[in-house]
Amino acid sequence: MIRHLLFSLLFMPLLICAQVTSHETLLLMGSRFDITTVGAGAGAEEGYNAMAIAEIQRIERLISSWDPNSQTSAINAAAGDHPVKVDAELFGLIQRALGLSRLTDGAFDISYASMDRLWRFDGSMKAMPEADNIAASVARVGFDKIVLDEAKRTVFLPEAGMKIGFGAIGKGYAADRARQLLEKAGCKAGIINASGDLTAWGRQPSGEDWKVAITNPLNKEKAFAWLPVNGRAIVTSGNYEKFVRFNGTRYAHIIDPRTGYPSTGIISVTVLAPSTELADALATSVFVMGVDTGLDFINQIPNVDCIIVDEDNHLHTSGSIDLQTTYQHD
Ligand code: ADP
Ligand code: MG
C-alpha cells in the first residue's frame, strides 16, 4: 500500500506535466492549414485549435477579396468612386503592405489584383501575349495610387477597376495572429502552417526544437535540409507545376506588377523572418526580383534570410545561411 502510494506520488508530477500534442488540418482562406498545439491534456489542445480556427476565419471574413461582404470587397467595389472606412486592423495591414511595396520598390504590390489575366499557367497557353497587351495589363496597378486617410481611417482606390488583394500576405498575417492569440491564452507550444507559411513557438513535448523540412521542389518526397525553427517564421513560395515556357524561357506564376511579365529564373523561395507576415510578403517579392537582386535585397535586412532554388535546381542562400554546416541533410 505504501509502496503503491509512493509510486503514485512519484509519478504524479510527471502525469501533471505530460504534454499532449493535437493536430488539425482544414481548408481556410482557400488554402490548407495545419494547426498543431501542445497542451496539458484534458482537451486543452482542442480548445486551442478551435481558437486558432475561429481567429483565422474572422480574419478571412475581414480581408478576403473573394468574400463579397468583406471590407476589402467594399474598397474594391468603390474604386474610382469614393473612400471606404475600414477597421483599424485592415487599415494597419494595408499601411504595412504599402510599406513593403516601398521597401521592395513595387515588387510586392497588393494592387496586383487589378492586372488583366493574360497569362495562364495550366498548359493551355499556346503563344506569348503581345508586348502592348502586357504593358496595358498593369495600367491600373500601382501601390502609390492608393489613398489612405489616417484620421478618417479610409482607403480610396482612385481609378475605376483598381483592386487590392492579400494573396501574398494574408495567410502569413492570419498565422501570426492565431499564434499570438494562443500564446496569450497560455498555449506554450505549437505550429501554424498555412500551406507553407509557417510559424512555430515553444518546443516539442520531447524538449526538442520544432524542425521544418525544406524539400527539393523537383523531388518533393525528399527533404534536403531540416531547419530548426527558433522563433522565426519560415515561408516557402513556389509552385513547380504552374509555369509556361516560351522561346526557352520558363515563366513562373508570380507576375511582376511593374511590367506585367511573369518572373523568371526561380522555382522556389524560402524566407526566414521574425514574422510570418513579413516572410510571406518577402518570399513573393524575391520571386519577382530574381536571384541576384533578391539575394542582395535580403542580405540588407537584419534577421531575414532566404534560400532560393533556381530553375536549374541550384541553391542560393543569403549571407548568414550556410546549408552545408548549419543544417542536417538526410
Ligand atoms: P504561392 O504560395 O502560390 O507560391 P505566394 O505567397 O508567393 O504564393 O503568393 C502568391 C499570391 O500572391 C498570388 O496568387 C496572388 O494572389 C498574389 N500576388 C502575386 N503577385 C504579387 C505581387 N507582386 N505582390 C503582391 N501579391 C502578389
Ligand atoms: Mg507570399
mmCIF file of C-alpha atoms and ligand atoms in Angstrom:
data_model
loop_
_atom_site.group_PDB
_atom_site.id
_atom_site.type_symbol
_atom_site.label_atom_id
_atom_site.label_comp_id
_atom_site.label_asym_id
_atom_site.label_seq_id
_atom_site.Cartn_x
_atom_site.Cartn_y
_atom_site.Cartn_z
ATOM 1 C CA MET A 1 0.000 0.000 0.000
ATOM 2 C CA ILE A 2 2.745 2.414 0.987
ATOM 3 C CA ARG A 3 4.736 1.390 -1.986
ATOM 4 C CA HIS A 4 1.733 1.974 -4.156
ATOM 5 C CA LEU A 5 1.251 5.451 -2.718
ATOM 6 C CA LEU A 6 4.907 6.258 -3.217
ATOM 7 C CA PHE A 7 4.590 5.129 -6.752
ATOM 8 C CA SER A 8 1.646 7.442 -7.371
ATOM 9 C CA LEU A 9 3.331 10.370 -5.671
ATOM 10 C CA LEU A 10 6.479 9.909 -7.632
ATOM 11 C CA PHE A 11 4.646 9.728 -10.891
ATOM 12 C CA MET A 12 2.082 12.390 -10.217
ATOM 13 C CA PRO A 13 4.248 15.339 -11.202
ATOM 14 C CA LEU A 14 5.116 13.525 -14.388
ATOM 15 C CA LEU A 15 1.477 12.982 -15.169
ATOM 16 C CA ILE A 16 0.631 16.595 -14.497
ATOM 17 C CA CYS A 17 3.440 17.783 -16.767
ATOM 18 C CA ALA A 18 2.715 15.286 -19.516
ATOM 19 C CA GLN A 19 2.039 17.280 -22.609
ATOM 20 C CA VAL A 20 -0.305 16.333 -25.347
ATOM 21 C CA THR A 21 0.006 17.317 -28.972
ATOM 22 C CA SER A 22 -3.086 17.838 -31.034
ATOM 23 C CA HIS A 23 -3.212 18.246 -34.767
ATOM 24 C CA GLU A 24 -5.868 19.537 -37.123
ATOM 25 C CA THR A 25 -5.892 20.073 -40.891
ATOM 26 C CA LEU A 26 -8.543 22.099 -42.655
ATOM 27 C CA LEU A 27 -9.239 24.442 -45.527
ATOM 28 C CA LEU A 28 -9.162 28.118 -44.543
ATOM 29 C CA MET A 29 -8.589 31.183 -46.757
ATOM 30 C CA GLY A 30 -8.733 28.844 -49.743
ATOM 31 C CA SER A 31 -5.614 27.027 -48.509
ATOM 32 C CA ARG A 32 -4.691 24.043 -46.412
ATOM 33 C CA PHE A 33 -3.954 24.963 -42.797
ATOM 34 C CA ASP A 34 -2.225 22.552 -40.423
ATOM 35 C CA ILE A 35 -2.575 23.510 -36.794
ATOM 36 C CA THR A 36 -0.568 21.727 -34.120
ATOM 37 C CA THR A 37 -0.827 22.704 -30.472
ATOM 38 C CA VAL A 38 0.708 21.364 -27.309
ATOM 39 C CA GLY A 39 -1.320 21.445 -24.106
ATOM 40 C CA ALA A 40 -1.650 19.798 -20.748
ATOM 41 C CA GLY A 41 -4.261 17.324 -21.940
ATOM 42 C CA ALA A 42 -7.905 17.052 -20.873
ATOM 43 C CA GLY A 43 -8.986 18.711 -24.091
ATOM 44 C CA ALA A 44 -6.950 21.913 -23.675
ATOM 45 C CA GLU A 45 -5.325 21.440 -27.067
ATOM 46 C CA GLU A 46 -8.651 21.024 -28.875
ATOM 47 C CA GLY A 47 -9.701 24.297 -27.283
ATOM 48 C CA TYR A 48 -6.562 25.961 -28.614
ATOM 49 C CA ASN A 49 -7.169 24.556 -32.091
ATOM 50 C CA ALA A 50 -10.736 25.851 -32.113
ATOM 51 C CA MET A 51 -9.484 29.276 -31.003
ATOM 52 C CA ALA A 52 -6.944 29.412 -33.836
ATOM 53 C CA ILE A 53 -9.525 28.346 -36.407
ATOM 54 C CA ALA A 54 -12.055 30.951 -35.253
ATOM 55 C CA GLU A 55 -9.377 33.664 -35.439
ATOM 56 C CA ILE A 56 -8.317 32.718 -38.982
ATOM 57 C CA GLN A 57 -11.967 32.637 -40.103
ATOM 58 C CA ARG A 58 -12.531 36.063 -38.553
ATOM 59 C CA ILE A 59 -9.552 37.480 -40.478
ATOM 60 C CA GLU A 60 -10.718 35.829 -43.681
ATOM 61 C CA ARG A 61 -14.145 37.490 -43.362
ATOM 62 C CA LEU A 62 -12.431 40.856 -42.896
ATOM 63 C CA ILE A 63 -9.752 40.804 -45.601
ATOM 64 C CA SER A 64 -10.763 38.297 -48.283
ATOM 65 C CA SER A 65 -11.283 39.788 -51.726
ATOM 66 C CA TRP A 66 -13.317 36.678 -52.627
ATOM 67 C CA ASP A 67 -15.941 37.292 -49.950
ATOM 68 C CA PRO A 68 -18.341 39.935 -51.320
ATOM 69 C CA ASN A 69 -19.191 41.012 -47.759
ATOM 70 C CA SER A 70 -15.611 41.738 -46.655
ATOM 71 C CA GLN A 71 -14.253 45.234 -46.130
ATOM 72 C CA THR A 72 -11.687 44.558 -48.868
ATOM 73 C CA SER A 73 -14.520 43.878 -51.316
ATOM 74 C CA ALA A 74 -16.168 47.137 -50.218
ATOM 75 C CA ILE A 75 -12.918 49.019 -51.017
ATOM 76 C CA ASN A 76 -12.682 47.326 -54.433
ATOM 77 C CA ALA A 77 -16.339 47.980 -55.260
ATOM 78 C CA ALA A 78 -15.863 51.688 -54.503
ATOM 79 C CA ALA A 79 -12.786 52.090 -56.741
ATOM 80 C CA GLY A 80 -12.897 55.303 -58.755
ATOM 81 C CA ASP A 81 -15.865 56.482 -56.743
ATOM 82 C CA HIS A 82 -15.428 57.003 -53.015
ATOM 83 C CA PRO A 83 -13.205 56.217 -49.994
ATOM 84 C CA VAL A 84 -14.301 53.425 -47.658
ATOM 85 C CA LYS A 85 -13.983 53.458 -43.880
ATOM 86 C CA VAL A 86 -12.404 50.260 -42.530
ATOM 87 C CA ASP A 87 -11.462 48.646 -39.214
ATOM 88 C CA ALA A 88 -8.160 49.681 -37.662
ATOM 89 C CA GLU A 89 -6.923 46.140 -38.222
ATOM 90 C CA LEU A 90 -7.405 46.209 -42.007
ATOM 91 C CA PHE A 91 -6.116 49.788 -42.188
ATOM 92 C CA GLY A 92 -2.940 48.693 -40.384
ATOM 93 C CA LEU A 93 -2.478 45.715 -42.719
ATOM 94 C CA ILE A 94 -2.808 47.985 -45.770
ATOM 95 C CA GLN A 95 -0.361 50.518 -44.285
ATOM 96 C CA ARG A 96 2.197 47.765 -43.715
ATOM 97 C CA ALA A 97 1.590 46.354 -47.219
ATOM 98 C CA LEU A 98 2.307 49.795 -48.709
ATOM 99 C CA GLY A 99 5.464 49.990 -46.581
ATOM 100 C CA LEU A 100 6.530 46.649 -48.075
ATOM 101 C CA SER A 101 5.855 47.995 -51.568
ATOM 102 C CA ARG A 102 8.180 50.917 -50.892
ATOM 103 C CA LEU A 103 10.804 48.598 -49.405
ATOM 104 C CA THR A 104 10.674 46.268 -52.421
ATOM 105 C CA ASP A 105 10.417 49.037 -54.986
ATOM 106 C CA GLY A 106 6.991 47.807 -56.070
ATOM 107 C CA ALA A 107 7.893 44.114 -56.478
ATOM 108 C CA PHE A 108 5.311 43.485 -53.759
ATOM 109 C CA ASP A 109 2.059 45.263 -54.518
ATOM 110 C CA ILE A 110 -1.426 44.461 -53.186
ATOM 111 C CA SER A 111 -2.911 46.312 -56.179
ATOM 112 C CA TYR A 112 -1.538 43.485 -58.415
ATOM 113 C CA ALA A 113 -5.130 42.216 -58.189
ATOM 114 C CA SER A 114 -6.347 44.514 -60.990
ATOM 115 C CA MET A 115 -3.915 43.020 -63.507
ATOM 116 C CA ASP A 116 -5.566 41.641 -66.639
ATOM 117 C CA ARG A 117 -5.289 37.886 -66.708
ATOM 118 C CA LEU A 118 -3.223 37.489 -69.857
ATOM 119 C CA TRP A 119 -1.159 34.563 -68.623
ATOM 120 C CA ARG A 120 -2.371 31.085 -67.872
ATOM 121 C CA PHE A 121 -0.130 28.546 -66.229
ATOM 122 C CA ASP A 122 -2.230 25.422 -66.716
ATOM 123 C CA GLY A 123 -0.689 24.397 -70.042
ATOM 124 C CA SER A 124 -3.436 25.997 -72.144
ATOM 125 C CA MET A 125 -1.388 28.979 -73.453
ATOM 126 C CA LYS A 126 -0.078 28.491 -76.980
ATOM 127 C CA ALA A 127 1.556 31.865 -77.678
ATOM 128 C CA MET A 128 3.166 34.644 -75.720
ATOM 129 C CA PRO A 129 0.851 37.655 -75.230
ATOM 130 C CA GLU A 130 1.614 40.774 -77.334
ATOM 131 C CA ALA A 131 4.048 43.216 -75.699
ATOM 132 C CA ASP A 132 1.478 46.056 -75.938
ATOM 133 C CA ASN A 133 -1.150 43.963 -74.205
ATOM 134 C CA ILE A 134 1.308 43.020 -71.466
ATOM 135 C CA ALA A 135 2.160 46.678 -70.877
ATOM 136 C CA ALA A 136 -1.536 47.611 -70.841
ATOM 137 C CA SER A 137 -2.373 44.799 -68.394
ATOM 138 C CA VAL A 138 -0.744 46.649 -65.495
ATOM 139 C CA ALA A 139 -2.246 50.080 -66.246
ATOM 140 C CA ARG A 140 -4.390 50.110 -63.114
ATOM 141 C CA VAL A 141 -1.730 48.560 -60.875
ATOM 142 C CA GLY A 142 0.236 50.869 -58.609
ATOM 143 C CA PHE A 143 0.507 50.906 -54.844
ATOM 144 C CA ASP A 144 1.400 54.609 -54.905
ATOM 145 C CA LYS A 145 -2.056 55.462 -56.269
ATOM 146 C CA ILE A 146 -3.799 54.100 -53.145
ATOM 147 C CA VAL A 147 -5.019 56.937 -50.919
ATOM 148 C CA LEU A 148 -5.083 56.359 -47.162
ATOM 149 C CA ASP A 149 -6.589 58.873 -44.755
ATOM 150 C CA GLU A 150 -5.312 58.012 -41.313
ATOM 151 C CA ALA A 151 -7.558 60.462 -39.432
ATOM 152 C CA LYS A 152 -10.741 59.195 -41.100
ATOM 153 C CA ARG A 153 -9.336 55.658 -41.416
ATOM 154 C CA THR A 154 -10.445 55.412 -45.038
ATOM 155 C CA VAL A 155 -8.989 53.692 -48.079
ATOM 156 C CA PHE A 156 -9.553 55.003 -51.601
ATOM 157 C CA LEU A 157 -8.654 53.389 -54.903
ATOM 158 C CA PRO A 158 -8.842 56.414 -57.216
ATOM 159 C CA GLU A 159 -9.272 54.638 -60.568
ATOM 160 C CA ALA A 160 -12.251 52.545 -61.611
ATOM 161 C CA GLY A 161 -11.158 48.925 -61.999
ATOM 162 C CA MET A 162 -8.398 49.165 -59.377
ATOM 163 C CA LYS A 163 -8.398 46.273 -56.908
ATOM 164 C CA ILE A 164 -6.421 45.096 -53.949
ATOM 165 C CA GLY A 165 -5.863 41.528 -52.709
ATOM 166 C CA PHE A 166 -3.886 39.934 -49.903
ATOM 167 C CA GLY A 167 -2.895 36.682 -51.627
ATOM 168 C CA ALA A 168 0.769 37.158 -50.780
ATOM 169 C CA ILE A 169 0.464 38.415 -47.192
ATOM 170 C CA GLY A 170 -2.922 37.385 -45.764
ATOM 171 C CA LYS A 171 -2.067 33.800 -44.826
ATOM 172 C CA GLY A 172 1.082 34.967 -43.080
ATOM 173 C CA TYR A 173 -0.837 37.642 -41.193
ATOM 174 C CA ALA A 174 -3.506 35.139 -40.119
ATOM 175 C CA ALA A 175 -0.859 32.671 -38.920
ATOM 176 C CA ASP A 176 0.813 35.390 -36.821
ATOM 177 C CA ARG A 177 -2.466 36.462 -35.251
ATOM 178 C CA ALA A 178 -3.552 32.928 -34.453
ATOM 179 C CA ARG A 179 -0.208 32.258 -32.801
ATOM 180 C CA GLN A 180 -0.375 35.478 -30.743
ATOM 181 C CA LEU A 181 -3.861 34.630 -29.563
ATOM 182 C CA LEU A 182 -2.851 31.117 -28.494
ATOM 183 C CA GLU A 183 0.253 32.329 -26.693
ATOM 184 C CA LYS A 184 -1.870 34.827 -24.780
ATOM 185 C CA ALA A 185 -4.293 32.046 -23.884
ATOM 186 C CA GLY A 186 -1.420 30.089 -22.351
ATOM 187 C CA CYS A 187 -0.576 27.668 -25.133
ATOM 188 C CA LYS A 188 3.141 27.125 -24.652
ATOM 189 C CA ALA A 189 3.984 25.459 -27.948
ATOM 190 C CA GLY A 190 2.600 24.871 -31.401
ATOM 191 C CA ILE A 191 2.873 25.261 -35.132
ATOM 192 C CA ILE A 192 0.596 27.051 -37.538
ATOM 193 C CA ASN A 193 1.340 26.034 -41.111
ATOM 194 C CA ALA A 194 -0.687 27.823 -43.772
ATOM 195 C CA SER A 195 0.309 25.887 -46.909
ATOM 196 C CA GLY A 196 3.993 26.609 -46.453
ATOM 197 C CA ASP A 197 3.643 29.810 -44.407
ATOM 198 C CA LEU A 198 4.782 28.535 -41.053
ATOM 199 C CA THR A 199 5.233 29.905 -37.570
ATOM 200 C CA ALA A 200 6.236 27.792 -34.582
ATOM 201 C CA TRP A 201 6.723 28.588 -30.924
ATOM 202 C CA GLY A 202 7.901 26.736 -27.843
ATOM 203 C CA ARG A 203 9.291 23.237 -28.131
ATOM 204 C CA GLN A 204 8.073 19.778 -28.929
ATOM 205 C CA PRO A 205 6.882 17.798 -25.887
ATOM 206 C CA SER A 206 10.203 15.908 -26.146
ATOM 207 C CA GLY A 207 12.029 19.178 -25.423
ATOM 208 C CA GLU A 208 13.476 19.425 -28.912
ATOM 209 C CA ASP A 209 13.102 22.429 -31.206
ATOM 210 C CA TRP A 210 10.481 22.142 -33.900
ATOM 211 C CA LYS A 211 12.131 21.343 -37.192
ATOM 212 C CA VAL A 212 10.940 22.216 -40.646
ATOM 213 C CA ALA A 213 11.779 20.194 -43.720
ATOM 214 C CA ILE A 214 12.895 22.162 -46.736
ATOM 215 C CA THR A 215 12.017 19.965 -49.687
ATOM 216 C CA ASN A 216 13.588 19.788 -53.066
ATOM 217 C CA PRO A 217 10.912 21.130 -55.416
ATOM 218 C CA LEU A 218 11.834 18.606 -58.085
ATOM 219 C CA ASN A 219 11.645 15.702 -55.671
ATOM 220 C CA LYS A 220 9.083 16.555 -53.056
ATOM 221 C CA GLU A 221 9.420 13.205 -51.328
ATOM 222 C CA LYS A 222 12.922 14.055 -50.196
ATOM 223 C CA ALA A 223 13.861 16.824 -47.788
ATOM 224 C CA PHE A 224 17.286 18.283 -48.475
ATOM 225 C CA ALA A 225 17.527 20.124 -45.194
ATOM 226 C CA TRP A 226 15.884 20.267 -41.801
ATOM 227 C CA LEU A 227 15.827 23.738 -40.271
ATOM 228 C CA PRO A 228 15.309 24.105 -36.554
ATOM 229 C CA VAL A 229 12.778 26.910 -36.057
ATOM 230 C CA ASN A 230 13.919 29.145 -33.278
ATOM 231 C CA GLY A 231 11.363 31.881 -33.008
ATOM 232 C CA ARG A 232 11.467 32.835 -36.673
ATOM 233 C CA ALA A 233 8.767 32.226 -39.246
ATOM 234 C CA ILE A 234 9.533 30.249 -42.394
ATOM 235 C CA VAL A 235 7.633 30.779 -45.618
ATOM 236 C CA THR A 236 8.101 28.980 -48.898
ATOM 237 C CA SER A 237 6.677 30.399 -52.066
ATOM 238 C CA GLY A 238 6.727 28.426 -55.238
ATOM 239 C CA ASN A 239 4.542 26.313 -57.358
ATOM 240 C CA TYR A 240 6.526 23.947 -59.513
ATOM 241 C CA GLU A 241 3.652 22.877 -61.687
ATOM 242 C CA LYS A 242 2.494 26.370 -62.532
ATOM 243 C CA PHE A 243 4.699 27.778 -65.269
ATOM 244 C CA VAL A 244 4.749 28.299 -69.012
ATOM 245 C CA ARG A 245 7.682 28.141 -71.441
ATOM 246 C CA PHE A 246 8.181 30.362 -74.496
ATOM 247 C CA ASN A 247 11.375 30.556 -76.593
ATOM 248 C CA GLY A 248 13.326 28.656 -73.977
ATOM 249 C CA THR A 249 12.305 30.937 -71.078
ATOM 250 C CA ARG A 250 10.430 29.480 -68.136
ATOM 251 C CA TYR A 251 7.826 31.948 -66.824
ATOM 252 C CA ALA A 252 6.623 31.292 -63.263
ATOM 253 C CA HIS A 253 3.116 32.020 -61.966
ATOM 254 C CA ILE A 254 4.041 35.142 -60.000
ATOM 255 C CA ILE A 255 3.845 38.216 -62.206
ATOM 256 C CA ASP A 256 5.918 41.375 -61.788
ATOM 257 C CA PRO A 257 3.276 44.025 -61.062
ATOM 258 C CA ARG A 258 5.529 46.711 -62.582
ATOM 259 C CA THR A 259 5.877 45.119 -66.017
ATOM 260 C CA GLY A 260 3.143 42.504 -66.375
ATOM 261 C CA TYR A 261 5.773 39.844 -67.176
ATOM 262 C CA PRO A 262 5.946 36.679 -65.075
ATOM 263 C CA SER A 263 9.066 36.174 -63.001
ATOM 264 C CA THR A 264 11.822 34.034 -64.447
ATOM 265 C CA GLY A 265 14.763 32.063 -63.124
ATOM 266 C CA ILE A 266 13.303 30.908 -59.799
ATOM 267 C CA ILE A 267 11.479 27.741 -58.835
ATOM 268 C CA SER A 268 11.037 28.377 -55.126
ATOM 269 C CA VAL A 269 11.928 30.893 -52.440
ATOM 270 C CA THR A 270 12.060 30.205 -48.709
ATOM 271 C CA VAL A 271 12.281 33.235 -46.410
ATOM 272 C CA LEU A 272 13.017 33.224 -42.674
ATOM 273 C CA ALA A 273 11.902 36.363 -40.858
ATOM 274 C CA PRO A 274 10.709 37.492 -37.429
ATOM 275 C CA SER A 275 7.057 37.434 -38.531
ATOM 276 C CA THR A 276 5.120 35.219 -40.928
ATOM 277 C CA GLU A 277 3.512 38.270 -42.498
ATOM 278 C CA LEU A 278 6.920 39.706 -43.407
ATOM 279 C CA ALA A 279 8.303 36.357 -44.574
ATOM 280 C CA ASP A 280 5.212 35.790 -46.741
ATOM 281 C CA ALA A 281 5.458 39.158 -48.476
ATOM 282 C CA LEU A 282 9.226 38.932 -48.925
ATOM 283 C CA ALA A 283 9.068 35.418 -50.430
ATOM 284 C CA THR A 284 6.785 36.711 -53.174
ATOM 285 C CA SER A 285 8.989 39.808 -53.595
ATOM 286 C CA VAL A 286 12.191 37.787 -54.046
ATOM 287 C CA PHE A 287 10.381 35.697 -56.650
ATOM 288 C CA VAL A 288 9.649 38.874 -58.599
ATOM 289 C CA MET A 289 13.167 40.312 -58.125
ATOM 290 C CA GLY A 290 15.033 37.251 -59.396
ATOM 291 C CA VAL A 291 18.065 35.503 -57.900
ATOM 292 C CA ASP A 292 20.695 38.276 -57.863
ATOM 293 C CA THR A 293 18.554 41.258 -56.878
ATOM 294 C CA GLY A 294 16.612 39.081 -54.445
ATOM 295 C CA LEU A 295 19.725 37.914 -52.609
ATOM 296 C CA ASP A 296 21.197 41.433 -52.491
ATOM 297 C CA PHE A 297 17.934 42.709 -51.099
ATOM 298 C CA ILE A 298 17.582 40.046 -48.397
ATOM 299 C CA ASN A 299 21.220 40.471 -47.358
ATOM 300 C CA GLN A 300 20.456 44.076 -46.431
ATOM 301 C CA ILE A 301 17.666 43.229 -43.982
ATOM 302 C CA PRO A 302 18.750 42.213 -40.475
ATOM 303 C CA ASN A 303 17.335 38.949 -39.137
ATOM 304 C CA VAL A 304 15.890 37.972 -42.511
ATOM 305 C CA ASP A 305 17.322 35.145 -44.614
ATOM 306 C CA CYS A 306 16.402 33.276 -47.732
ATOM 307 C CA ILE A 307 17.043 30.086 -49.657
ATOM 308 C CA ILE A 308 16.361 30.216 -53.393
ATOM 309 C CA VAL A 309 16.105 27.249 -55.744
ATOM 310 C CA ASP A 310 16.757 28.395 -59.301
ATOM 311 C CA GLU A 311 15.360 26.823 -62.447
ATOM 312 C CA ASP A 312 18.482 24.684 -62.842
ATOM 313 C CA ASN A 313 17.797 23.352 -59.359
ATOM 314 C CA HIS A 314 20.774 25.181 -57.849
ATOM 315 C CA LEU A 315 20.566 26.538 -54.318
ATOM 316 C CA HIS A 316 21.358 30.147 -53.428
ATOM 317 C CA THR A 317 21.396 31.282 -49.813
ATOM 318 C CA SER A 318 21.659 34.691 -48.198
ATOM 319 C CA GLY A 319 24.822 35.592 -46.291
ATOM 320 C CA SER A 320 24.046 34.167 -42.884
ATOM 321 C CA ILE A 321 22.697 30.822 -44.071
ATOM 322 C CA ASP A 322 25.120 28.004 -44.586
ATOM 323 C CA LEU A 323 23.204 24.897 -45.527
ATOM 324 C CA GLN A 324 26.370 22.799 -45.611
ATOM 325 C CA THR A 325 27.312 23.274 -41.988
ATOM 326 C CA THR A 326 24.219 24.504 -40.226
ATOM 327 C CA TYR A 327 21.614 22.029 -41.343
ATOM 328 C CA GLN A 328 21.396 18.295 -41.279
ATOM 329 C CA HIS A 329 20.878 16.572 -44.595
ATOM 330 C CA ASP A 330 19.034 13.332 -44.643
HETATM 331 P P1 ADP B 1 2.435 30.686 -53.570
HETATM 332 O O1 ADP B 1 2.267 30.123 -52.190
HETATM 333 O O2 ADP B 1 1.327 30.380 -54.538
HETATM 334 O O3 ADP B 1 3.761 30.448 -54.176
HETATM 335 P P2 ADP B 1 2.741 33.481 -52.695
HETATM 336 O O4 ADP B 1 2.730 33.528 -51.223
HETATM 337 O O5 ADP B 1 4.001 33.885 -53.349
HETATM 338 O O6 ADP B 1 2.185 32.154 -53.344
HETATM 339 O O7 ADP B 1 1.600 34.430 -53.170
HETATM 340 C C1 ADP B 1 1.112 34.361 -54.459
HETATM 341 C C2 ADP B 1 -0.192 35.098 -54.479
HETATM 342 O O8 ADP B 1 0.063 36.457 -54.141
HETATM 343 C C3 ADP B 1 -0.799 35.136 -55.861
HETATM 344 O O9 ADP B 1 -1.669 34.056 -56.027
HETATM 345 C C4 ADP B 1 -1.502 36.457 -55.853
HETATM 346 O O10 ADP B 1 -2.735 36.340 -55.162
HETATM 347 C C5 ADP B 1 -0.617 37.323 -55.017
HETATM 348 N N1 ADP B 1 0.438 38.055 -55.748
HETATM 349 C C6 ADP B 1 1.025 37.701 -56.909
HETATM 350 N N2 ADP B 1 1.988 38.568 -57.252
HETATM 351 C C7 ADP B 1 2.014 39.508 -56.290
HETATM 352 C C8 ADP B 1 2.809 40.671 -56.081
HETATM 353 N N3 ADP B 1 3.762 41.011 -56.926
HETATM 354 N N4 ADP B 1 2.566 41.399 -54.976
HETATM 355 C C9 ADP B 1 1.604 41.046 -54.109
HETATM 356 N N5 ADP B 1 0.836 39.979 -54.245
HETATM 357 C C10 ADP B 1 1.019 39.194 -55.324
HETATM 358 MG MG MG B 2 3.974 35.166 -50.263
#
